Amino acid sequence: MAMPVPGTYTYGVPEALASAVAAGVRVLVSFGRRRATGYVLGPVSPPEGKEIKPILDVLDDAPLFPASMIPLFRWTAEYYKHPLGAVIQTALPGGLTVAESPTWCITVAGRERLAEDGLTADEARVLTLLLRKPLRTLSVPAIPGAVLASLQRRGYIQRRQALRAGVAKALQERWVRLPSSQAPAEGPLSPKKQALLAAVAAAGELPVHALAARMPHASSHLRELARAGRLESFTRRLYRDPFGEAILPDTAPVLTVDQEAVVGTVCAALGTGFRTFLLKGVTGSGKTEVYLRVASHAMTSGRSVVVLVPEIALITQTERRFRARFGEHVAVLHSGLSAGERYDQWSRILRREVRIAVGVRSAVFAPFSDLGVIIVDEEHDASYKQEGGLHYSARDLAVVRAQQSGAVALLGSATPSLQSYYNVRSGKYTELTLPERIEARSLPEVRAVDLRQCRDLRGPGRFISAELNQAMAATLERGEQTLLFLNRRGYANFPVCAACGEALRCRQCNITLTLHQADNAYRCHYCGFRLPATAGCSACGSKQIKRLGMGTEKVEAAIRALFPAARVARMDRDTTRRRGEILRMLKGLREKTIDILIGTQMVTQGHDFPGITLVGIICADLSLSFPDFRAGERTFQLLSQVAGRAGRGDRPGLVILQTYNPGHFSIRAACAQDFGAFYES
Ligand code: ADP
Ligand code: ZN
Ligand code: ZN
């Protein structure tokens, strides 16, 4: 049932529908006194002593998912305590319902009823019309609504959701190349045409727009050349990155010794049954290249590949690189697509046109029936958890799916989740490591700065330490870029005890309080709890409470004041409400029109900017004070990810990490970039 009812129900299959019923199609059934849509899961022997109602109609021409996925749906429903039908609905692409256009059609019962007497004239007319062909809801001519409703209630007609296929069209581009056999020249060619031919001959093949940009009227010359058989024109599917630039095919590099070992181990396990690997490798150690090789190996041995990536504001590097390597063989499933596009991608997988799907958490349900490997990039990422509707962890489901399909699960991260690493220690998962950055690029040096030393300063010096200030000046001088990270927007006030470093928290929620100037009190944004602005530290009793105005907005103002000549941009939810804004900033970074980027968590993920050599973490402690048993783990992961943004190019990176809690184990481990020490603590 697509209705949120528990369990499954048994229906009979009428003779007339027998050929259309298959696992994975939707059917119309009567359910109590209503009619409902259900998913066919498969044949069962009828329960004893119960009347079995017949299926009224079949709604899909072909299954929406392969039967092999049903065990995964059942497992998910049971484990996460969610109705099975609702699990399936969550798994299916939204495009299924959005791209529907309702039509009226006659049911099997309606056909049989039409053969008998006793219908009113209107009823008979409607059924006869629909017998010929289904009609769009609005086009049933001049029939009183009550007649339609009555026929529908009795199960003779039904509103059917017909799928509109292919809402989105792929971008195509016209290219030219030399034909395999040249037509004999008919007379001399103009110099322009000769030049065009020479350009094409030199490049092998070229997009028409590239030639048109070089020479006026090129496209009409090219058409004439094609007509004369001197050139061949063809179209090519075009993939673009979010910058609007074409993603060009890449070639696989020679693997490093470490990569070779990892790829060898995983590929040897492909096709030999279920196995889970945890690939631990620092940022820039070449994990993505490992994923690409493993995917390629699975594909050539006839198996399919699912690649899960975290949900971020833009296309990830991983998706881009899979596109570059595998082009047409990749389906993408993420929220940046329209409903129609998502449906198209889903259909390409069902029709077996692609062997690889790259997507966010819901792609764990990509409808492959011959899964070879399921890869989870940045497996520790919080976005793999869905909270709302069906609560699930896509990382955990990936492992379950691999187990059910006898496939390999490959989880990768620089900072694995403690659960996954525990599974390594207890022997459930196999650990693989890439210990070094590619081309022996060094990891950035991380220097911790104790913010308590700045607590008596006034102005920006209170949160931009002298060390950070000097490092930024030096970076600007060298023409390199700085990333400043602070996980809080706005001008928000963060009250901290200057004596012991504790934050002022809500007594009920344990959330850090926020100062509200207007009512001269600290307030909890969750429950409304308030504390007078004169309150002291609840841990040590000190009255020295610092109100750290430490939102990104305030940092931006301070930086503009400290470095008036620098080009500064801020990336957080307030400045990127429009999609184009992120792009503009990323482009600015890449083209070096931005010297300093200030941002929240948003800047930590997925982007590779070789020009950034300095990362400043304004206050490493903010996420430590979240009321979450994973706060220490999240902080370690977040700080490690931010630090990993520095020195991705050929120049070494420096990270300055400012903190009020230099002794906290999460912060110490992040500074030392020591996952092992963190795990042990
Ligand atoms: P990670 O996913 O671990 O952060 P990547 O796979 O993105 O690392 O690799 C970092 C950089 O090194 C990328 O620019 C990638 O193209 C490059 N790279 C990866 N493997 C190789 C290799 N074997 N030879 C040369 N360059 C490589
Ligand atoms: Zn509260
Ligand atoms: Zn205190």
XYZ file of C-alpha atoms and ligand atoms in Angstrom:
710
model
C 0.000 0.000 0.000
C 1.228 3.457 -0.771
C -0.937 4.412 2.200
C 0.847 4.459 5.535
C -0.561 1.155 6.746
C 1.591 -1.525 8.306
C 2.044 -4.928 6.772
C 1.182 -6.305 3.368
C -2.120 -7.410 1.881
C -3.127 -10.181 -0.456
C -5.231 -9.663 -3.578
C -6.332 -11.940 -6.373
C -5.163 -11.412 -9.957
C -8.029 -11.485 -12.485
C -7.349 -13.448 -15.666
C -7.413 -10.285 -17.801
C -4.636 -8.649 -15.792
C -2.443 -11.685 -15.290
C 0.052 -10.685 -17.966
C 0.360 -7.125 -16.670
C 0.940 -7.955 -13.010
C 4.568 -8.192 -11.962
C 6.565 -7.361 -8.869
C 7.290 -3.636 -8.863
C 4.187 -2.344 -10.677
C 1.521 -0.288 -9.001
C -2.039 -1.591 -8.877
C -5.441 -0.215 -7.974
C -7.213 -2.176 -5.250
C -10.151 -1.708 -2.962
C -9.066 -1.206 0.610
C -11.857 -1.173 3.159
C -14.422 1.098 1.619
C -11.861 3.083 -0.334
C -9.697 2.523 -3.315
C -5.971 2.668 -2.971
C -2.753 2.299 -4.892
C -0.553 -0.598 -3.919
C 2.812 -1.988 -4.992
C 2.966 -5.591 -6.150
C 5.591 -7.447 -4.127
C 5.057 -10.936 -5.501
C 2.897 -14.046 -5.426
C 1.882 -15.675 -2.128
C -0.366 -18.596 -1.311
C -3.783 -17.270 -0.288
C -4.480 -17.003 3.436
C -6.971 -19.606 4.620
C -10.618 -18.840 5.193
C -10.456 -15.244 4.050
C -12.173 -13.709 1.104
C -9.646 -12.325 -1.346
C -10.577 -9.245 -3.340
C -9.368 -8.905 -6.901
C -6.910 -6.308 -8.134
C -8.974 -3.677 -9.969
C -6.333 -2.552 -12.411
C -2.642 -2.326 -13.139
C -1.275 1.229 -13.196
C 2.179 0.813 -14.693
C 3.333 -0.765 -17.936
C 6.647 -1.787 -16.448
C 7.921 -2.296 -12.881
C 9.155 0.796 -11.056
C 11.815 -1.215 -9.219
C 13.329 -4.670 -9.663
C 12.010 -7.499 -7.500
C 15.499 -7.940 -6.077
C 15.059 -4.730 -4.087
C 12.056 -5.947 -2.139
C 14.137 -7.560 0.643
C 15.835 -4.175 1.176
C 12.465 -2.420 1.435
C 11.239 -5.048 3.885
C 14.398 -4.794 5.983
C 14.145 -0.989 6.040
C 10.474 -1.071 7.052
C 11.169 -3.507 9.864
C 14.372 -1.942 11.179
C 13.237 1.682 11.058
C 9.630 0.866 12.034
C 8.058 2.526 9.029
C 5.151 1.291 6.870
C 6.454 -0.761 3.952
C 4.438 1.158 1.355
C 5.788 4.439 2.674
C 9.331 3.061 2.517
C 8.843 2.247 -1.159
C 7.381 5.669 -1.777
C 10.418 7.288 -0.167
C 12.710 5.196 -2.322
C 11.012 6.052 -5.609
C 11.911 9.332 -7.312
C 9.572 12.231 -6.673
C 9.145 12.635 -10.429
C 6.749 9.710 -10.364
C 4.052 11.761 -8.782
C 4.969 15.160 -10.107
C 5.112 14.194 -13.759
C 1.740 12.551 -13.651
C -1.264 13.732 -15.612
C -4.514 12.163 -14.496
C -6.755 10.401 -16.982
C -9.976 8.458 -16.638
C -9.993 4.830 -17.727
C -12.307 1.882 -17.521
C -11.491 -0.962 -15.141
C -11.926 -4.692 -15.695
C -15.023 -4.558 -13.511
C -16.281 -1.698 -15.685
C -15.855 -3.721 -18.864
C -17.801 -6.607 -17.380
C -20.522 -4.266 -16.090
C -20.905 -2.661 -19.517
C -21.749 -6.061 -20.993
C -24.749 -6.322 -18.648
C -27.934 -4.257 -18.509
C -29.146 -1.729 -15.996
C -26.762 1.224 -16.472
C -28.167 4.703 -16.954
C -27.671 6.276 -20.368
C -24.964 8.601 -19.044
C -23.145 5.765 -17.332
C -23.223 3.608 -20.445
C -21.987 6.546 -22.543
C -19.018 7.172 -20.239
C -18.031 3.523 -20.119
C -18.319 3.187 -23.910
C -16.175 6.290 -24.432
C -13.525 5.022 -22.053
C -13.599 1.571 -23.590
C -12.247 3.158 -26.766
C -9.462 5.047 -25.040
C -8.602 6.661 -21.714
C -9.490 10.352 -21.572
C -7.772 13.246 -19.888
C -9.698 14.220 -16.782
C -10.839 17.505 -18.216
C -11.850 16.253 -21.604
C -14.678 13.874 -20.663
C -17.407 15.824 -22.438
C -20.550 16.992 -20.713
C -20.851 14.299 -18.096
C -22.191 15.313 -14.699
C -19.520 14.929 -12.070
C -21.898 12.842 -9.974
C -22.005 10.164 -12.677
C -18.208 9.939 -12.767
C -18.038 9.834 -8.996
C -20.630 7.083 -8.800
C -18.890 4.976 -11.448
C -15.606 5.495 -9.673
C -17.061 4.570 -6.297
C -18.389 1.335 -7.728
C -14.999 0.528 -9.220
C -15.995 0.734 -12.894
C -13.753 3.598 -13.796
C -10.642 4.961 -12.274
C -8.447 8.018 -12.343
C -5.176 6.816 -13.573
C -1.922 8.618 -13.200
C -0.288 8.392 -16.580
C 3.413 9.113 -16.511
C 4.711 11.752 -18.808
C 8.059 10.490 -19.933
C 11.189 12.494 -20.604
C 10.315 15.879 -19.173
C 13.870 17.104 -19.355
C 15.864 17.033 -22.530
C 19.537 16.356 -22.471
C 21.714 19.146 -23.816
C 23.070 18.304 -27.239
C 25.889 19.996 -29.044
C 26.816 19.878 -32.710
C 30.348 18.710 -33.541
C 32.248 18.175 -36.808
C 34.988 15.783 -37.841
C 36.606 14.612 -41.085
C 34.717 11.763 -42.753
C 36.431 8.404 -42.924
C 36.577 8.675 -46.703
C 36.989 12.117 -48.212
C 34.698 13.006 -51.091
C 36.672 14.126 -54.161
C 37.013 17.867 -54.307
C 34.591 19.565 -56.671
C 36.473 22.642 -57.624
C 38.690 24.785 -55.426
C 37.649 25.712 -51.871
C 37.527 29.247 -50.575
C 40.356 30.166 -48.186
C 37.867 30.268 -45.309
C 36.678 26.754 -45.971
C 40.255 25.569 -46.331
C 41.062 27.118 -42.972
C 38.056 25.414 -41.367
C 39.022 22.043 -42.812
C 42.570 22.477 -41.589
C 41.368 23.351 -38.090
C 39.151 20.280 -37.944
C 41.896 18.066 -39.362
C 44.317 19.328 -36.738
C 41.939 18.746 -33.808
C 40.326 15.527 -35.000
C 36.901 16.784 -33.998
C 35.588 20.114 -32.813
C 32.341 21.614 -31.503
C 30.732 23.926 -34.062
C 30.428 26.736 -31.536
C 34.199 26.745 -31.038
C 34.742 27.368 -34.760
C 31.908 29.873 -34.910
C 33.621 31.867 -32.196
C 36.756 32.090 -34.321
C 35.292 32.895 -37.719
C 32.167 34.759 -38.780
C 29.644 32.623 -40.709
C 31.586 29.485 -39.816
C 28.456 27.450 -39.229
C 27.074 28.061 -42.738
C 30.481 27.210 -44.277
C 30.522 24.056 -42.188
C 27.046 23.092 -43.377
C 28.159 23.481 -47.006
C 31.285 21.431 -46.367
C 29.153 18.727 -44.765
C 26.765 18.726 -47.734
C 29.724 18.329 -50.080
C 30.907 15.327 -48.066
C 34.112 17.014 -46.914
C 33.043 17.044 -43.251
C 30.833 14.958 -41.071
C 28.590 16.571 -38.487
C 27.301 14.763 -35.426
C 25.768 15.600 -32.062
C 27.225 14.878 -28.709
C 25.566 14.875 -25.324
C 26.908 17.715 -23.273
C 27.541 17.656 -19.534
C 28.120 20.918 -17.801
C 29.432 21.693 -14.380
C 27.709 24.347 -12.274
C 30.005 26.988 -13.761
C 28.359 26.210 -17.078
C 31.543 24.727 -18.434
C 31.642 21.430 -20.235
C 33.000 18.500 -18.249
C 35.710 17.136 -20.482
C 36.620 13.460 -20.546
C 39.666 12.615 -18.438
C 42.120 9.780 -18.596
C 43.023 7.613 -15.658
C 46.406 8.435 -14.072
C 48.913 5.750 -13.164
C 48.064 4.618 -9.654
C 50.430 5.150 -6.785
C 51.735 2.063 -4.997
C 49.306 2.605 -2.131
C 46.352 3.109 -4.455
C 47.362 0.029 -6.424
C 47.277 -2.082 -3.265
C 43.866 -0.775 -2.196
C 42.305 -1.135 -5.649
C 43.753 -4.640 -5.935
C 42.236 -5.751 -2.625
C 38.792 -4.365 -3.378
C 38.679 -5.642 -6.957
C 39.740 -9.114 -5.824
C 36.727 -9.135 -3.491
C 34.273 -8.084 -6.242
C 32.009 -10.929 -7.213
C 33.074 -13.152 -4.317
C 30.259 -12.224 -1.959
C 29.523 -9.613 0.664
C 32.366 -7.692 2.218
C 32.697 -4.223 3.732
C 35.843 -2.133 3.446
C 36.591 1.102 5.261
C 39.032 3.206 3.269
C 40.800 5.670 5.529
C 42.847 8.270 3.725
C 43.686 11.879 4.490
C 42.182 14.558 2.255
C 43.917 14.545 -1.101
C 45.269 11.016 -0.737
C 43.533 9.803 -3.881
C 40.433 8.059 -2.541
C 38.266 9.277 -5.409
C 40.658 7.748 -7.922
C 40.263 4.456 -6.035
C 36.468 4.719 -6.340
C 36.798 5.356 -10.076
C 38.992 2.285 -10.608
C 36.794 0.021 -8.525
C 33.717 1.269 -10.402
C 35.389 0.680 -13.727
C 36.356 -2.840 -12.720
C 32.835 -3.671 -11.534
C 31.390 -2.288 -14.745
C 33.628 -4.277 -17.051
C 32.725 -7.429 -15.157
C 29.058 -6.675 -15.814
C 27.991 -5.332 -12.448
C 26.460 -2.059 -11.372
C 27.822 0.603 -9.085
C 26.132 2.963 -6.629
C 28.167 5.925 -5.372
C 26.748 7.898 -2.455
C 27.978 11.445 -1.871
C 27.048 13.944 0.867
C 24.306 16.448 0.243
C 25.906 19.825 -0.416
C 24.852 23.040 -2.029
C 26.417 22.150 -5.378
C 27.548 19.274 -7.524
C 30.405 17.524 -5.765
C 33.863 16.931 -7.130
C 33.059 13.246 -6.991
C 30.105 13.569 -9.326
C 32.117 15.737 -11.649
C 34.930 13.207 -11.806
C 32.629 10.253 -12.399
C 31.076 12.228 -15.245
C 34.479 13.026 -16.672
C 35.579 9.400 -16.516
C 32.378 7.583 -17.464
C 30.234 10.179 -19.306
C 27.041 8.519 -20.549
C 27.374 5.582 -18.190
C 26.511 7.652 -15.140
C 23.063 8.465 -13.787
C 22.917 11.189 -11.159
C 20.343 11.383 -8.399
C 20.391 14.509 -6.285
C 18.169 17.325 -5.155
C 19.551 19.787 -7.689
C 17.545 17.988 -10.356
C 13.963 18.768 -11.215
C 11.390 16.068 -10.537
C 11.282 15.243 -14.241
C 15.048 14.927 -14.456
C 15.100 12.646 -11.428
C 12.488 10.447 -12.991
C 14.501 10.302 -16.225
C 17.638 9.280 -14.378
C 15.704 6.591 -12.495
C 14.305 5.252 -15.777
C 17.747 5.088 -17.353
C 18.814 2.807 -14.509
C 15.671 0.660 -14.819
C 16.157 0.323 -18.580
C 19.756 -0.720 -17.915
C 21.134 2.147 -19.959
C 23.609 3.036 -17.229
C 25.731 1.014 -14.863
C 26.708 3.709 -12.399
C 24.534 5.934 -10.245
C 26.019 8.825 -8.275
C 23.763 10.525 -5.785
C 22.862 11.680 -2.298
C 21.440 9.426 0.401
C 18.246 8.379 -1.421
C 20.416 6.950 -4.220
C 21.004 4.005 -1.897
C 17.697 2.853 -3.426
C 18.886 3.194 -7.062
C 17.036 0.394 -8.871
C 19.906 -1.820 -10.002
C 19.349 -5.556 -9.922
C 22.976 -6.623 -10.338
C 24.856 -4.529 -7.823
C 28.596 -5.147 -7.673
C 29.761 -2.405 -5.339
C 28.243 0.393 -3.333
C 30.590 3.228 -2.461
C 29.928 5.735 0.332
C 32.162 8.793 0.031
C 32.755 10.765 3.262
C 30.909 8.029 5.105
C 30.951 9.999 8.375
C 28.887 12.836 6.881
C 25.758 13.756 8.823
C 23.717 14.239 5.655
C 23.494 10.460 5.173
C 20.941 10.494 7.937
C 17.404 11.348 7.028
C 15.369 12.655 9.902
C 11.766 13.247 8.968
C 9.417 10.804 7.270
C 11.378 7.598 7.010
C 14.292 8.009 9.412
C 17.249 6.154 8.019
C 20.995 6.144 7.661
C 21.963 5.682 4.024
C 25.441 4.577 5.083
C 24.019 1.739 7.137
C 21.492 0.822 4.439
C 24.327 0.730 1.913
C 25.990 -2.001 3.940
C 22.705 -3.890 4.318
C 22.050 -3.634 0.601
C 25.526 -4.908 -0.195
C 24.963 -7.814 2.153
C 21.642 -8.700 0.550
C 23.137 -8.457 -2.956
C 26.356 -10.302 -2.179
C 28.188 -7.123 -3.137
C 31.083 -5.093 -1.800
C 30.477 -2.014 0.346
C 33.321 0.501 0.200
C 33.113 3.272 2.807
C 35.660 6.058 2.569
C 36.638 9.002 4.748
C 39.560 10.949 6.143
C 37.762 10.956 9.481
C 35.674 7.787 9.697
C 32.696 7.681 12.014
C 33.382 6.004 15.326
C 30.751 3.368 14.533
C 32.459 2.352 11.314
C 35.871 2.314 12.879
C 34.543 0.252 15.746
C 33.348 -2.230 13.135
C 36.915 -2.396 11.848
C 38.252 -3.054 15.331
C 35.692 -5.750 15.966
C 36.507 -7.447 12.690
C 33.274 -6.745 10.799
C 34.866 -4.351 8.295
C 38.269 -4.517 6.668
C 40.423 -1.419 6.970
C 42.296 -0.023 3.968
C 44.518 3.027 4.157
C 46.018 5.660 1.924
C 48.517 7.191 4.309
C 49.923 9.960 2.121
C 48.767 12.804 -0.038
C 49.255 12.437 -3.782
C 52.654 13.627 -5.015
C 53.813 13.677 -1.414
C 52.073 17.023 -0.886
C 52.470 17.637 2.771
C 49.535 17.888 5.096
C 49.119 21.422 6.357
C 50.774 22.367 9.592
C 48.147 23.047 12.277
C 48.954 25.598 14.953
C 46.639 25.969 17.907
C 46.156 29.417 19.407
C 44.672 29.755 22.889
C 41.965 32.391 22.622
C 41.964 32.897 26.380
C 45.127 34.946 25.918
C 43.108 37.446 23.858
C 40.232 37.757 26.285
C 41.158 41.153 27.663
C 41.673 42.740 24.289
C 39.136 45.040 22.724
C 37.948 45.076 19.121
C 38.814 42.504 16.490
C 41.969 41.468 18.368
C 39.727 39.482 20.676
C 38.911 36.963 17.969
C 41.604 37.562 15.350
C 44.744 36.634 17.270
C 48.074 38.233 16.494
C 49.273 34.912 14.985
C 46.292 34.741 12.625
C 46.592 38.406 11.759
C 50.267 38.042 10.825
C 49.717 34.880 8.854
C 46.920 36.540 6.877
C 49.093 39.544 6.099
C 51.879 37.262 4.883
C 49.459 35.223 2.764
C 48.048 38.362 1.150
C 51.550 39.571 0.458
C 52.376 36.344 -1.390
C 49.199 36.719 -3.466
C 47.713 33.562 -1.983
C 44.261 32.966 -0.545
C 42.872 32.639 2.974
C 39.830 30.757 4.171
C 38.328 31.816 7.491
C 35.947 29.380 9.079
C 33.365 30.029 11.753
C 30.393 27.819 12.301
C 27.982 30.572 13.227
C 26.153 33.104 11.131
C 25.255 36.668 11.833
C 26.376 38.783 14.765
C 25.243 36.159 17.276
C 26.528 36.515 20.778
C 28.255 33.609 22.391
C 28.642 34.045 26.144
C 31.737 32.307 27.476
C 33.331 32.358 30.890
C 36.682 34.083 30.505
C 38.041 32.276 33.554
C 37.260 28.631 32.776
C 36.132 28.601 29.151
C 32.656 27.172 29.825
C 29.784 28.509 27.742
C 26.619 29.781 29.401
C 23.976 27.181 28.723
C 20.260 26.660 29.091
C 19.504 24.648 32.245
C 16.855 22.681 30.395
C 18.282 22.145 26.898
C 21.998 22.546 27.492
C 22.095 24.812 24.420
C 24.382 27.879 24.482
C 22.430 30.985 25.367
C 22.248 34.079 23.208
C 22.337 37.611 24.545
C 19.321 39.723 23.674
C 20.150 43.372 24.111
C 16.519 44.451 24.131
C 15.530 42.511 27.269
C 18.996 42.573 28.809
C 19.018 38.820 29.277
C 20.473 35.634 27.843
C 17.867 33.494 26.166
C 17.603 29.917 24.992
C 16.492 29.734 21.363
C 14.881 26.357 21.999
C 12.718 26.704 25.103
C 12.768 30.381 25.977
C 14.697 29.916 29.257
C 16.261 33.181 30.372
C 19.078 34.285 32.589
C 19.678 37.937 33.596
C 22.547 39.565 31.723
C 24.321 39.934 35.068
C 24.511 36.156 35.673
C 27.897 34.522 36.275
C 29.439 31.239 35.164
C 27.527 28.244 36.434
C 30.665 26.103 36.401
C 33.166 28.226 38.343
C 31.087 31.159 39.571
C 33.264 33.768 37.856
C 31.502 36.990 36.895
C 33.836 37.490 33.951
C 31.537 36.513 31.119
C 32.751 37.472 27.675
C 30.085 38.114 25.101
C 31.756 37.040 21.962
C 30.026 38.530 18.997
C 31.272 35.847 16.714
C 29.031 35.416 13.750
C 30.512 35.379 10.266
C 29.013 38.800 9.670
C 31.026 40.318 12.477
C 34.169 38.552 11.299
C 33.650 40.000 7.851
C 33.370 43.530 9.229
C 36.522 43.042 11.288
C 38.495 41.656 8.364
C 37.461 44.506 6.098
C 38.684 46.905 8.761
C 41.974 45.058 9.325
C 42.753 44.471 5.649
C 41.104 47.298 3.725
C 42.901 46.435 0.489
C 41.912 42.759 0.465
C 39.033 41.446 -1.609
C 36.727 39.742 0.892
C 33.684 37.516 0.419
C 31.409 35.750 2.880
C 29.722 32.444 2.207
C 26.957 31.363 4.571
C 23.236 30.782 4.439
C 22.566 34.510 4.611
C 24.648 35.407 1.565
C 23.763 32.437 -0.612
C 20.005 32.403 -0.659
C 20.215 32.519 -4.417
C 21.917 29.559 -6.034
C 24.008 31.749 -8.304
C 25.735 33.390 -5.363
C 27.714 30.312 -4.336
C 28.809 29.857 -7.912
C 29.896 33.460 -8.142
C 32.046 33.070 -5.022
C 33.565 29.753 -6.032
C 34.387 31.253 -9.388
C 35.931 34.259 -7.667
C 38.108 31.953 -5.596
C 39.209 30.012 -8.601
C 39.922 33.085 -10.687
C 41.683 34.743 -7.757
C 39.379 37.727 -7.553
C 38.796 36.872 -3.891
C 41.658 37.030 -1.396
C 39.798 36.088 1.753
C 36.728 33.902 1.987
C 34.831 33.819 5.264
C 32.327 31.051 5.690
C 30.429 28.521 7.708
C 30.392 24.746 7.294
C 29.353 25.384 3.701
C 32.960 26.091 2.704
C 34.313 22.861 4.126
C 32.842 20.446 1.665
C 33.580 19.159 -1.733
C 35.542 21.967 -3.322
C 39.167 21.854 -4.223
C 40.917 25.224 -4.323
C 44.633 25.019 -4.826
C 45.099 28.747 -4.183
C 44.127 28.491 -0.517
C 47.248 28.179 1.588
C 45.970 29.549 4.889
C 42.955 28.349 6.824
C 41.957 30.245 9.937
C 39.521 28.611 12.310
C 38.120 31.552 14.223
C 36.676 29.570 17.113
C 36.945 25.817 17.093
C 34.682 25.388 20.103
C 31.250 26.253 18.754
C 30.223 22.756 17.727
C 31.643 21.342 20.973
C 28.805 22.921 22.903
C 25.973 21.346 20.899
C 23.756 19.130 23.027
C 24.615 16.007 21.045
C 26.508 12.960 22.198
C 28.414 13.201 18.923
C 29.478 16.825 19.528
C 33.106 15.836 20.165
C 33.137 13.583 17.116
C 31.509 16.202 14.864
C 33.997 18.799 16.027
C 36.943 16.571 15.245
C 35.554 15.752 11.804
C 34.652 19.339 10.997
C 38.022 20.723 12.074
C 39.875 18.029 10.146
C 37.823 18.762 7.018
C 38.431 22.497 7.271
C 42.121 21.968 7.864
C 42.188 19.732 4.781
C 41.211 22.725 2.623
C 44.660 24.213 3.063
C 47.535 23.417 0.765
C 45.698 21.375 -1.845
C 47.917 22.901 -4.513
C 51.668 22.667 -4.816
C 52.380 25.125 -1.995
C 52.261 23.949 1.620
C 49.332 24.959 3.772
C 49.050 26.417 7.243
C 46.072 26.126 9.574
C 45.621 28.394 12.548
C 43.112 26.942 14.932
C 41.871 29.296 17.640
C 40.203 27.789 20.670
C 39.174 28.383 24.263
C 39.626 24.670 24.954
C 43.104 23.762 23.718
C 43.093 20.800 26.098
C 39.928 19.153 24.787
C 40.701 15.788 23.223
C 38.746 16.533 20.032
C 40.718 19.709 19.482
C 44.057 18.166 20.404
C 43.461 15.286 17.994
C 42.367 17.663 15.229
C 45.539 19.732 15.681
C 47.699 16.631 15.530
C 45.536 15.239 12.705
C 45.592 12.018 14.611
C 42.482 9.927 14.093
C 43.886 7.053 16.122
C 44.360 9.209 19.203
C 40.879 10.611 18.788
C 39.372 7.148 18.464
C 41.143 5.920 21.571
C 39.944 8.913 23.621
P 40.720 12.380 -2.031
O 39.471 11.861 -2.681
O 41.371 11.372 -1.121
O 40.595 13.723 -1.386
P 41.557 12.689 -4.742
O 41.209 11.374 -5.330
O 40.636 13.832 -4.996
O 41.792 12.551 -3.172
O 43.034 13.043 -5.210
C 43.645 14.303 -4.955
C 44.250 14.836 -6.231
O 45.253 13.950 -6.717
C 43.246 14.973 -7.353
O 43.514 16.173 -8.036
C 43.501 13.780 -8.228
O 43.203 14.039 -9.587
C 44.976 13.540 -8.046
N 45.341 12.120 -8.165
C 44.716 11.067 -7.587
N 45.350 9.904 -7.878
C 46.404 10.237 -8.656
C 47.472 9.474 -9.275
N 47.556 8.163 -9.129
N 48.376 10.166 -9.999
C 48.299 11.512 -10.134
N 47.339 12.269 -9.580
C 46.394 11.660 -8.846
Zn 16.312 25.747 26.724
Zn 33.651 29.614 34.550
